[in-house]
């Protein structure tokens, strides 16, 4: 029966869906579109095949994907959804191609369009000389050279039989799958008949046939290669077909790709018009273009901009991942072949020679060659910026970015290394590509796509964390505190380019004075009460007054109030202005009643029911004390509660039940007292009406405005940045200082976010959240405590930036020219000291470059050693002068031996003191008293230059 799409009804479609639900067949997923039927998503073309079968028994559908099929479903009001609304790997692939095409102008790919234009419609199966016809066609590299040799061989030996095979291949009345199968079998038969002893492949595979078809009928067929077909199937999540059916499947996928992506992208279409030259085939149906996009991005990985590598972390017995992670590098074995950079390795052959010299793979040269290639790839091809997957089998232990050049550490089992910044540890991703190799260049686009998505999420998370909460960590003297000033100013929008240090400090002080930056240092006595809020004594206004206590905001809460107020002020809403107006009116009202009370004047206020209440006084907290006429009990009317009533009730005359309506706004209270005071303030003439002059905001004004803000008032706001710098953050008890606020500082828990959290503070009972424009920068001295020992909750909520010693800065930023004092290279001196400290302790206890930056001469260098470097070493090594001597050498010591008599110690018969009599005693010299010659000699000895 014929293909009859116009006869399909809605009922046929629903019957087809019912059959699918009953039989549960494996449907071929669509690349971009789904149709929703009875709440389930289905591939549109698959649905139409089943519907066609229900209509006339033929399980067929000849239209391509996209609108060509979707319109048949839309006419029956079925919903079509775009799956690319989610992250679509094909769209990312196209963006990569655009970038590649613009840069390369497709110079290496235009030959395909040129060949097709030259040989379009060929081979001509009606040519009088078919041998001449076929051998005169230039197929370029679109057919393997050995395949072309076979073609020439067959056509010369059996031209007419070969002609008939081509006629069958080009016969459009026959299904393509049948044509492909026939051509494969027939050409193999001819090839075997020519030489029965020949057992080699005839190379007339689906790639070769696709090339014939594309040349002969370029509007319908495209070039094909199995490698990118397999990768594309994997990328879009479908299974590839088996041999003989691959080309048919590929061409259907290509049609969908053109319908769903190329025709939908005007930029992509314009790019093709721009790049195809006059000598190129016009490719109106975009077949060659579609093939070029898939081939370039999937096989050649164009547009990636970096390479992705799998590197194994185990030697089969021991996994070295922990060492790699700790040292921030990726490494491989074969340590015995030595440092490749010193041996000036130029190519794979050089590595093979090194392996041979050490007896590697002497019985298997093939394996040796392969492993040499892997080693050379690690040494030469892995470049800075490349992505590394550290793997144990298929398990990905870490994903990182290469940040430096090759190095060699003879002390490690895996000696060859490249520095890597590890971004993701134990990600939820596995990779089975390259399992049998140590170093493998990844090519599967679906894995690369997943890696890129993970890195994008990481970058996004890090960006948020870096903007909000970050800690600079490193040994003493590496510029942590110095850099917090720069970072804080940059967060505040300052451009520091070209500014001197004094100018930068002046701007910093200005921001501190404005309240935009707060600098504090954590210490063991710092508490929650200092940081968030606590009950503090208030100094009496005059002698004899009692000391009173009230809840005071800590430094962090004060900063958050300032930051929240800046957001409210940015909005300049009527509600905010009303709060401020009422705050001023309340203050004026309190001032008036204090003056009247000082004159012993009775102040009566009218109540809702026509009665009277009396003002009894004003507390030191600024609250108004009210009592009923003839009563003895005082009722407190606070400014904060009164502000809520002011905002919540537009007209007091509309209040019917003040107890219920007031309680709903401010909770339990004496409603009559609050109504009377609020009514008196509103009736007075104290509320300001003119705003011609800039308003000055008191601290109390800001507090009242912030208390009046609702969660939704923070949505979509950025506001001016406010920065809290916490120096020595690891010296305080973080859990005790932050308390419950450790959760609130997370980006997604900040006010204005969907997951925003507020907590009720323990002293004031106010609800508190952290606004989105508060940034926290901490510093951490690793000599006091390592990052790993830091409070876990704090570590999760901060990003960490290492501030290692940078000896090179001494040469460029130091006070002495090129960092040299009396022929002593200060940068080399610092490097020598730090290498020894790292060997004896760890990198957390190295010495920073800042101790040398201010050195102006030999006198200053003596002072740095005497007052900074040597005291640090004494602290690090707990007075172990032997280890201190291993760092700086013996010439900084006075060493005394055999200086006492045998009866030096008091008699104690059970203890042999004779070894102690022989013991040497070490005293550090006063370096500032050393002569210049001795000091220079000691420094040369430190660097072992006196040998």
Tab-separated table of C-alpha atoms in Angstrom, residues 908-917:
chain	number	residue	atom	x	y	z
A	908	UNK	CA	73.040	11.570	91.399
A	909	UNK	CA	74.400	8.021	91.480
A	910	UNK	CA	71.639	6.280	89.475
A	911	UNK	CA	72.019	8.487	86.394
A	912	UNK	CA	75.056	8.564	84.114
A	913	UNK	CA	75.629	12.211	83.296
A	914	UNK	CA	78.866	11.744	81.364
A	915	UNK	CA	77.173	11.907	77.892
A	916	UNK	CA	75.552	15.153	78.897
A	917	UNK	CA	78.893	16.651	79.860
